[in-house]
PDB file of C-alpha atoms and ligand atoms in Angstrom:
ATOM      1  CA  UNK X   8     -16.894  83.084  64.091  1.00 88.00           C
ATOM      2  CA  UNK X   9     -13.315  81.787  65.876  1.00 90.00           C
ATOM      3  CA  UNK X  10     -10.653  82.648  64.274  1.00 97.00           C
ATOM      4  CA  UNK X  11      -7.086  82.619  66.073  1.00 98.00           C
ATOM      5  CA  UNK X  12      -5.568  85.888  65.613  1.00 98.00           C
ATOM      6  CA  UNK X  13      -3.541  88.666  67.143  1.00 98.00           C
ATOM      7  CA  UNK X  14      -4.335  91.656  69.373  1.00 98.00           C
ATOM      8  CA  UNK X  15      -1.289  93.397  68.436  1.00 98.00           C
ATOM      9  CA  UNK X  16      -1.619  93.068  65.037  1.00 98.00           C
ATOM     10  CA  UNK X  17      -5.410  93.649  65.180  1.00 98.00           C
ATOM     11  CA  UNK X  18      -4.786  96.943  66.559  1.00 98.00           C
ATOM     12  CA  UNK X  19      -2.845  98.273  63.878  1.00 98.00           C
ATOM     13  CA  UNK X  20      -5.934  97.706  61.364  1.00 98.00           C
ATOM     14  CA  UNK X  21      -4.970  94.533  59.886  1.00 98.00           C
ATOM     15  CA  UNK X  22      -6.933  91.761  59.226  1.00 98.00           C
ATOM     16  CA  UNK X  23      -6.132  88.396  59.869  1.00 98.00           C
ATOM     17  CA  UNK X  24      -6.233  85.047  61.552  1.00 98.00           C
ATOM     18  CA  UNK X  25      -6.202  81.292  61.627  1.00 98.00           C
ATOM     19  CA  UNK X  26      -9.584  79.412  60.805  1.00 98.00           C
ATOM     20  CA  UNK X  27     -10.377  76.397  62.631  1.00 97.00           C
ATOM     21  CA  UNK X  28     -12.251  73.032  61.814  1.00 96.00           C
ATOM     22  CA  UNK X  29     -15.855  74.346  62.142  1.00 97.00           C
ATOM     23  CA  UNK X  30     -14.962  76.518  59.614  1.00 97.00           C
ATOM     24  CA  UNK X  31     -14.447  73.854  57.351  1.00 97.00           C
ATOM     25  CA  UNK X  32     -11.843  72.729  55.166  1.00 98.00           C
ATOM     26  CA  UNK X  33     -10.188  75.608  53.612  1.00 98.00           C
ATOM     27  CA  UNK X  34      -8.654  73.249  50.952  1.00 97.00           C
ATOM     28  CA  UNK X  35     -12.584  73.746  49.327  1.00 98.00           C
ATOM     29  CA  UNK X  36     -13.071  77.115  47.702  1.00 97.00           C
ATOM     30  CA  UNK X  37     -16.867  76.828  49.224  1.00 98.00           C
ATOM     31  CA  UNK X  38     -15.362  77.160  52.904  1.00 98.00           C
ATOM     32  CA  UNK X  39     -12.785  80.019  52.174  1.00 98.00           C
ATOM     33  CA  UNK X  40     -15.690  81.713  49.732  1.00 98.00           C
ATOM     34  CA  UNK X  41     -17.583  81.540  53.126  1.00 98.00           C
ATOM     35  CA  UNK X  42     -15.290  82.781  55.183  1.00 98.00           C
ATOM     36  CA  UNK X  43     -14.372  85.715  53.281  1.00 98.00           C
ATOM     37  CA  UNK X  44     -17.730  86.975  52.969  1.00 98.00           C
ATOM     38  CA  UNK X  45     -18.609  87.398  56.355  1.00 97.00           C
ATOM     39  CA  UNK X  46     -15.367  89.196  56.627  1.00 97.00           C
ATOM     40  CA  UNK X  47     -16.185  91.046  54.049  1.00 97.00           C
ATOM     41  CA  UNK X  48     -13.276  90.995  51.845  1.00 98.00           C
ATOM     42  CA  UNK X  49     -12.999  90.490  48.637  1.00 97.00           C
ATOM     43  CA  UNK X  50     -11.785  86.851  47.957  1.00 97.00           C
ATOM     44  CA  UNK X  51     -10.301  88.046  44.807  1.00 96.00           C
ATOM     45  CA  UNK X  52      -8.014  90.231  46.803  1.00 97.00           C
ATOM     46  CA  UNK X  53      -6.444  87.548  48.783  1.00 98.00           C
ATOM     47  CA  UNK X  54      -3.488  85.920  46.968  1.00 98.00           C
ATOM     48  CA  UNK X  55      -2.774  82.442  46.898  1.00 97.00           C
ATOM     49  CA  UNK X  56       0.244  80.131  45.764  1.00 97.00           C
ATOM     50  CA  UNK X  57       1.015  76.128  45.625  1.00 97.00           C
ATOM     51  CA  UNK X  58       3.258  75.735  48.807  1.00 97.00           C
ATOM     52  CA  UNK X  59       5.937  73.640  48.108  1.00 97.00           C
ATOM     53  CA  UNK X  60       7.737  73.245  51.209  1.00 96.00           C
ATOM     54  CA  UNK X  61      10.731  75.608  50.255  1.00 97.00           C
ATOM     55  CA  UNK X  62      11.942  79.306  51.044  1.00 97.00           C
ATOM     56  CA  UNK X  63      10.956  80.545  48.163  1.00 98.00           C
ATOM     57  CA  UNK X  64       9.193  84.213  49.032  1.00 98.00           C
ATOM     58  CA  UNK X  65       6.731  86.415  46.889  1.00 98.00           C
ATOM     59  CA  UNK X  66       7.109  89.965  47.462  1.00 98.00           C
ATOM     60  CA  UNK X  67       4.123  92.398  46.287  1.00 98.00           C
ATOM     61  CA  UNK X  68       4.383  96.328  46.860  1.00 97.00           C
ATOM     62  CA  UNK X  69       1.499  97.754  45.585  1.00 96.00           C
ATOM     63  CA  UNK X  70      -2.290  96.936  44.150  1.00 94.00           C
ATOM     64  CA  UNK X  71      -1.217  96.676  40.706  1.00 95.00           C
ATOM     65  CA  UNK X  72       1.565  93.816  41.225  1.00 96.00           C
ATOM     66  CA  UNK X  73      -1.127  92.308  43.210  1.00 96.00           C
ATOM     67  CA  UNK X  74      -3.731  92.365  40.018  1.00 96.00           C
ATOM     68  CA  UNK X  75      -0.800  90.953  38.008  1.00 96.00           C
ATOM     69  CA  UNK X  76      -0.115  88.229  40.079  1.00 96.00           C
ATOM     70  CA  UNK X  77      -3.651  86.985  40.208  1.00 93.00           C
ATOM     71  CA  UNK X  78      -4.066  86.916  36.673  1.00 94.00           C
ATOM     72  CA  UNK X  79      -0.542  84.625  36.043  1.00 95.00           C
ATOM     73  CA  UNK X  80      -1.343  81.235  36.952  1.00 95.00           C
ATOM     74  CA  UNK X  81      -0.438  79.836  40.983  1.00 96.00           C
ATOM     75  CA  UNK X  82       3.349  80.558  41.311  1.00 97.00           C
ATOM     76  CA  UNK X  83       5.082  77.662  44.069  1.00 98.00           C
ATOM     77  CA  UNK X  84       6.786  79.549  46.879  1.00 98.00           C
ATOM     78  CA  UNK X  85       5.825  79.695  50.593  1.00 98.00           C
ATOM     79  CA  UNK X  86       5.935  83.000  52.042  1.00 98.00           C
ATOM     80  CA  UNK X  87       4.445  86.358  51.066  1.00 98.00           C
ATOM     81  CA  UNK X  88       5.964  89.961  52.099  1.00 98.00           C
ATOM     82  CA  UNK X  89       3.399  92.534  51.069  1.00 98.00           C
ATOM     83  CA  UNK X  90       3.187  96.013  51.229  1.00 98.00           C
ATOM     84  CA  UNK X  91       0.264  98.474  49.827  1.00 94.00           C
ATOM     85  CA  UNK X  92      -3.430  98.401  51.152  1.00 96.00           C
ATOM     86  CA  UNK X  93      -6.294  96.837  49.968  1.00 97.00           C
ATOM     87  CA  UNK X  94      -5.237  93.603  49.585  1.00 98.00           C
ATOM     88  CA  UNK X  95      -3.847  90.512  51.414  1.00 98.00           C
ATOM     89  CA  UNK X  96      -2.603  86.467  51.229  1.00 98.00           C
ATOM     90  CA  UNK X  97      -3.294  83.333  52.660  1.00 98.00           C
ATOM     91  CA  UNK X  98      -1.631  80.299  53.126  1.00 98.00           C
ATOM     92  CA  UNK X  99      -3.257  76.000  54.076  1.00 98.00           C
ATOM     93  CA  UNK X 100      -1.554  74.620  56.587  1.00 97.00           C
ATOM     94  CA  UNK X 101      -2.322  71.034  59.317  1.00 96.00           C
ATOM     95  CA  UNK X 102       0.593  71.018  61.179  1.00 96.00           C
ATOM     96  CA  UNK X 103       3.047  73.565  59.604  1.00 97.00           C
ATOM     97  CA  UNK X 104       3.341  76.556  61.505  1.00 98.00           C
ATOM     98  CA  UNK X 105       1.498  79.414  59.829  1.00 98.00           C
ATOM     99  CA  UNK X 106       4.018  82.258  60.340  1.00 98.00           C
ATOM    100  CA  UNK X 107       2.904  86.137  60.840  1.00 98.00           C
ATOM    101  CA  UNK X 108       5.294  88.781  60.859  1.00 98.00           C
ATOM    102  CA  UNK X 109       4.775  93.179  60.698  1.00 98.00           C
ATOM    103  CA  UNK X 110       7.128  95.904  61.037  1.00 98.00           C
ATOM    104  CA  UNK X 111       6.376  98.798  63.558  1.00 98.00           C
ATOM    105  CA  UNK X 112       3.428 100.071  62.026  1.00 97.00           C
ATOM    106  CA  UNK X 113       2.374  96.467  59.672  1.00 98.00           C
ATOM    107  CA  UNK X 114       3.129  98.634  56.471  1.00 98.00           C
ATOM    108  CA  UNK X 115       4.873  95.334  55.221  1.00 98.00           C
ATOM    109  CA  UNK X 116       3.606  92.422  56.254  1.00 98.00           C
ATOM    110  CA  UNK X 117       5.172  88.560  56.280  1.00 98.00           C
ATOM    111  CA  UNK X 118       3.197  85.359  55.927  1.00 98.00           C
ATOM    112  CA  UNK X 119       4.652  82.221  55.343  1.00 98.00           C
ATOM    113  CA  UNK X 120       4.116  78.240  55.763  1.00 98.00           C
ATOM    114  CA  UNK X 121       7.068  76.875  57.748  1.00 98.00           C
ATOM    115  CA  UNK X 122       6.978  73.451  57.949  1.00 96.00           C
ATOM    116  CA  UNK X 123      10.417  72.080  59.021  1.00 97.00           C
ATOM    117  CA  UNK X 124      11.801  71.610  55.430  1.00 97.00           C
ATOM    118  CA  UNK X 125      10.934  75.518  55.263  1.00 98.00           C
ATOM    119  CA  UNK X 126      12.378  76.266  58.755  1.00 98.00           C
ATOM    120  CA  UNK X 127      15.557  73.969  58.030  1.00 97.00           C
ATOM    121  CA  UNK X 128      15.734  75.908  54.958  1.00 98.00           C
ATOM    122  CA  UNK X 129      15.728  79.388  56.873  1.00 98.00           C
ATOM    123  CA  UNK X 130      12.172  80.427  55.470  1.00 98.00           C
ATOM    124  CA  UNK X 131      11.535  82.805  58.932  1.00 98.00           C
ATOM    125  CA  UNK X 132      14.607  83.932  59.081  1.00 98.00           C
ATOM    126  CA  UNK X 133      14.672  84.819  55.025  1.00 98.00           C
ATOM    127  CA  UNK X 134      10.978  86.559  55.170  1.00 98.00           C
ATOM    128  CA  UNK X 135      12.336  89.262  57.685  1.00 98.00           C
ATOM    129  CA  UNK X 136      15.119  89.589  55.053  1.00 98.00           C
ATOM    130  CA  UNK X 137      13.033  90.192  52.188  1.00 98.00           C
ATOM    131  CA  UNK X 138      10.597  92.565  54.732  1.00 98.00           C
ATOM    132  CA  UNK X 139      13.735  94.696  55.433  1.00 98.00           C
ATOM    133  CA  UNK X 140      14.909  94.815  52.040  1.00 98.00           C
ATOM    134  CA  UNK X 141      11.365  96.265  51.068  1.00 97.00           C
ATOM    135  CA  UNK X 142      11.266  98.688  53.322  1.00 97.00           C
ATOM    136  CA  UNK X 143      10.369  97.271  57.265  1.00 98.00           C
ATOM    137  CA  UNK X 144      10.646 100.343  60.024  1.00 97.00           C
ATOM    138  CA  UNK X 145      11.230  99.912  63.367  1.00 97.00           C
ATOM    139  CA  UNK X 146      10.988  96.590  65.382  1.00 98.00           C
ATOM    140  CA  UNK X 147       9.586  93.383  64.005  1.00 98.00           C
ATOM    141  CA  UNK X 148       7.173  91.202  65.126  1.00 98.00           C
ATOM    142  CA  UNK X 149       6.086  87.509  64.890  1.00 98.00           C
ATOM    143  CA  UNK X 150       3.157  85.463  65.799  1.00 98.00           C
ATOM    144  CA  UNK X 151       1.860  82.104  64.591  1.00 98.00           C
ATOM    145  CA  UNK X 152      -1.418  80.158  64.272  1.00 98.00           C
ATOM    146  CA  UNK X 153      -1.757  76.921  65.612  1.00 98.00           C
ATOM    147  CA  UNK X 154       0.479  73.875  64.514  1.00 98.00           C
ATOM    148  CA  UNK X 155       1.920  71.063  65.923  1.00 98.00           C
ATOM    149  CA  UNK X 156       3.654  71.103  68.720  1.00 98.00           C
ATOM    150  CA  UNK X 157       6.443  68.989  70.501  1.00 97.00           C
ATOM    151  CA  UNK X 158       4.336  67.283  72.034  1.00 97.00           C
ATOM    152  CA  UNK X 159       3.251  65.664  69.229  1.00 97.00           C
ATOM    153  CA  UNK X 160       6.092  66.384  66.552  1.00 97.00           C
ATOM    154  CA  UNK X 161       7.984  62.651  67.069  1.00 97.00           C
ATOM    155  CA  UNK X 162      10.952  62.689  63.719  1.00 97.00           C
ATOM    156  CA  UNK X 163      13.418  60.513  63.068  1.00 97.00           C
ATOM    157  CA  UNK X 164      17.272  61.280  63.214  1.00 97.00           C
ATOM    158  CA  UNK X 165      17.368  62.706  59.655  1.00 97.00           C
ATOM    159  CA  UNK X 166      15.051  65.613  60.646  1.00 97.00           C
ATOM    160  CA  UNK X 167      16.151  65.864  64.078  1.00 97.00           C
ATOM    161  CA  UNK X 168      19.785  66.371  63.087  1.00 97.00           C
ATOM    162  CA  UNK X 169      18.710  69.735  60.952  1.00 96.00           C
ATOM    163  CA  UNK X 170      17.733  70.943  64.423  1.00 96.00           C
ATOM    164  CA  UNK X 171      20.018  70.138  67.243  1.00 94.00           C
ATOM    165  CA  UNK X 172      19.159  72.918  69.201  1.00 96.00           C
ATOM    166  CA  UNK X 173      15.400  72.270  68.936  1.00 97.00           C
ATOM    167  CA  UNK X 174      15.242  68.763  69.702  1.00 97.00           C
ATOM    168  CA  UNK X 175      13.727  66.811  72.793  1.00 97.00           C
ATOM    169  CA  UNK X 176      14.851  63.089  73.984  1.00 96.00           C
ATOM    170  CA  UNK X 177      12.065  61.321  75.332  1.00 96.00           C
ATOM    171  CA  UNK X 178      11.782  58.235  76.410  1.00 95.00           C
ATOM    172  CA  UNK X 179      13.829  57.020  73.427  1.00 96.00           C
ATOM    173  CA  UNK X 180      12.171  58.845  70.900  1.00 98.00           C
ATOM    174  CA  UNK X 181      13.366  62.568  69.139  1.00 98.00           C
ATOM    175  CA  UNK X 182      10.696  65.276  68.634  1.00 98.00           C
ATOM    176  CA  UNK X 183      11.313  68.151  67.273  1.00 98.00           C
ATOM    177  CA  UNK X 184      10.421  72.049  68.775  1.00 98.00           C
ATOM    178  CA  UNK X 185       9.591  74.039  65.972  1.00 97.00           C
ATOM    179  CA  UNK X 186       8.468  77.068  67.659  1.00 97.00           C
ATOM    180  CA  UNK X 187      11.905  77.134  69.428  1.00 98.00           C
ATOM    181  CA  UNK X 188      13.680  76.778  65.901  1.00 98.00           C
ATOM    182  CA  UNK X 189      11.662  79.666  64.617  1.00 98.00           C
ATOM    183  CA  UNK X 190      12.403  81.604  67.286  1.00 98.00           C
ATOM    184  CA  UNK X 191      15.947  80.748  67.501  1.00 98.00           C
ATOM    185  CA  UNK X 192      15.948  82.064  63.582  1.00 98.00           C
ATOM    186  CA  UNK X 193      13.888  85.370  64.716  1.00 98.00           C
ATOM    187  CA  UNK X 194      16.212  86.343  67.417  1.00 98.00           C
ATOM    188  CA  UNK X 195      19.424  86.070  64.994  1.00 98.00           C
ATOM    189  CA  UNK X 196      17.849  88.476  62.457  1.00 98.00           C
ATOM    190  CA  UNK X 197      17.281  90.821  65.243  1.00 97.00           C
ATOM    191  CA  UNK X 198      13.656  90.798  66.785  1.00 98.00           C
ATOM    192  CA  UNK X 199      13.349  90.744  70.036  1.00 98.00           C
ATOM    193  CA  UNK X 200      12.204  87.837  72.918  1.00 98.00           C
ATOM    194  CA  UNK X 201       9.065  89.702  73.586  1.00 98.00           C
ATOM    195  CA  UNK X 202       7.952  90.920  69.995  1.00 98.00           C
ATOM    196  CA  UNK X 203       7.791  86.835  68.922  1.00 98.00           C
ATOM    197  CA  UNK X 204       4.498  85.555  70.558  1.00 97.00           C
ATOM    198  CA  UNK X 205       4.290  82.048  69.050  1.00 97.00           C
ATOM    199  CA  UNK X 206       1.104  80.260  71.171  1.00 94.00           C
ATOM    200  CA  UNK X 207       1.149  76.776  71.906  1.00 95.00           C
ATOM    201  CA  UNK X 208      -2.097  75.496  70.609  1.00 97.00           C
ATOM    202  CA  UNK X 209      -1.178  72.205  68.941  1.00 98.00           C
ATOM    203  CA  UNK X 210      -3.076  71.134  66.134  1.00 98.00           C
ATOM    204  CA  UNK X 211      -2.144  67.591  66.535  1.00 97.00           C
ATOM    205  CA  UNK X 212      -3.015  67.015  69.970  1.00 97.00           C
ATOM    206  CA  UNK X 213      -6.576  68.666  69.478  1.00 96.00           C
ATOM    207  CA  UNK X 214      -8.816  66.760  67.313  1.00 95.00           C
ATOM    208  CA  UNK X 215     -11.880  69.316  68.142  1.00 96.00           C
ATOM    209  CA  UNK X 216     -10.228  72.112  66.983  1.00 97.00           C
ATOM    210  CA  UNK X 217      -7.646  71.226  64.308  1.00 97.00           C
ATOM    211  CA  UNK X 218      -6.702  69.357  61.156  1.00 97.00           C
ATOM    212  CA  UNK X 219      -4.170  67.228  61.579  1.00 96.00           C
ATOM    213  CA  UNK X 220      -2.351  65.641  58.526  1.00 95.00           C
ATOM    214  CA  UNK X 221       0.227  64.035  61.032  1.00 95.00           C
ATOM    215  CA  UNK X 222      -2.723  62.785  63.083  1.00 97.00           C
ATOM    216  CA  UNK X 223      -5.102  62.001  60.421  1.00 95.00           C
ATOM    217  CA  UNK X 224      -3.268  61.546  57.053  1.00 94.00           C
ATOM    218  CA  UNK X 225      -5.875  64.196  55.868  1.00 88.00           C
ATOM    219  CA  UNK X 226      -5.321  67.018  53.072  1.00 92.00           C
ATOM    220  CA  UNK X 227      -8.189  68.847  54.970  1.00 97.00           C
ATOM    221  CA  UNK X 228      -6.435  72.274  55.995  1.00 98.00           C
ATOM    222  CA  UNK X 229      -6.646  75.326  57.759  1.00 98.00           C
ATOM    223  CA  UNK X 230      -5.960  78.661  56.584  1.00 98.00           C
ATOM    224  CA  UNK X 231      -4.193  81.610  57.480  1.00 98.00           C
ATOM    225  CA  UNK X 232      -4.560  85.231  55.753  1.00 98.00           C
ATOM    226  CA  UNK X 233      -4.020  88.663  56.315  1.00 98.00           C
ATOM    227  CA  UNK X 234      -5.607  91.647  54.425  1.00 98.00           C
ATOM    228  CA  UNK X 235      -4.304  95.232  55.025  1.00 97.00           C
ATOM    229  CA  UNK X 236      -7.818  97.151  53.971  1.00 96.00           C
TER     230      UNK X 236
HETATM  231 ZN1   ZN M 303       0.577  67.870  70.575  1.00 52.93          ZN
END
């Protein structure tokens, strides 16, 4: 099974990744039922929300909050910051960047779905907030499953001018970087250029791989989780 994921964070014992289209459509509980089981994890253990394209975070600190949230019904927000064991999130995305964030040793975790309403809105920037203010040691640091890239990313002026730093001219047309905005956001909270590994893998631009909506006008979706076991 491919799933995109990170060495870093892999060594310090936590799960997690980015699925990718032969895994199915992770919109369908069938495909993320599947998934889960061969990972062995408990699906029930995973929390989910309805992503609204805001920076609204949910933070969790132990098992019990976790239990309480997943009997409420969906809460709209887009970004987790966990802490505890045993448990873990996930987040749909085609095209958003799915955003992964851990503290030294990933005792509080960030996950959040920054599409560029989110990023305008300072959602990266905001999750390391919320990590710190539960209780992130040491150094931070980010990674990010595939999502569109600027290759692919052509906006108009509205959404270019929320990112003039991040924006490319060509041949007439604006497209946006959001990696580079992300990163821009990363570096003024304090992480460092070498802790943010944000691949270029652009879900857009690879219809083999990917779901697109912005190629395909499709709800189909990936997903990215992590579980801390
Ligand atoms: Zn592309």
């Amino acid at each position: 099974m491919k799933l995109y994921s990170d060495p870093r964070l892999l060594s310090l014992g936590v799960v997690h990744g980015t699925t990718d289209r032969a895994l199915g459509n992770m919109r369908l509980s069938e495909s993320t039922r599947a998934l889960f089981e061969r990972l062995d994890i408990c699906e029930e253990n995973i929390l989910r929300f309805k992503q609204i394209h805001s920076d609204v975070l949910i933070s969790v600190s132990s098992k019990e909050e976790m239990e309480q949230i997943q009997s409420s019904p969906l809460a709209e927000a887009d970004g987790w910051v966990l802490k505890g064991s045993g448990f873990g999130a996930a987040i749909l995305t085609a095209d958003c960047v799915p955003l992964i964030l851990w503290d030294e040793k990933a005792e509080v975790l960030g996950l959040s779905h920054c599409g560029w309403r989110g990023v305008a809105a300072g959602l990266p920037s905001k999750t390391v907030q919320k990590m710190k203010e539960m209780g992130a040691k040491g150094k931070i640091s980010a990674w990010a499953g595939p999502h569109i890239q600027s290759c692919c990313f052509e906006v108009q002026e509205d959404v270019a001018n929320q990112f003039p730093e991040s924006v490319i001219h060509k041949e007439g047309k604006l497209f946006v970087d959001l990696s580079k905005a992300i990163t821009r956001q990363l570096l003024a909270v304090g992480l460092n250029p070498k802790d943010i590994q944000l691949p270029h893998l652009c879900t857009c631009g690879d219809k083999l791989k990917f779901f697109s909506y912005r190629r395909d006008h499709t709800k189909d979706a990936l997903l990215t989780f992590v579980y801390r076991p």
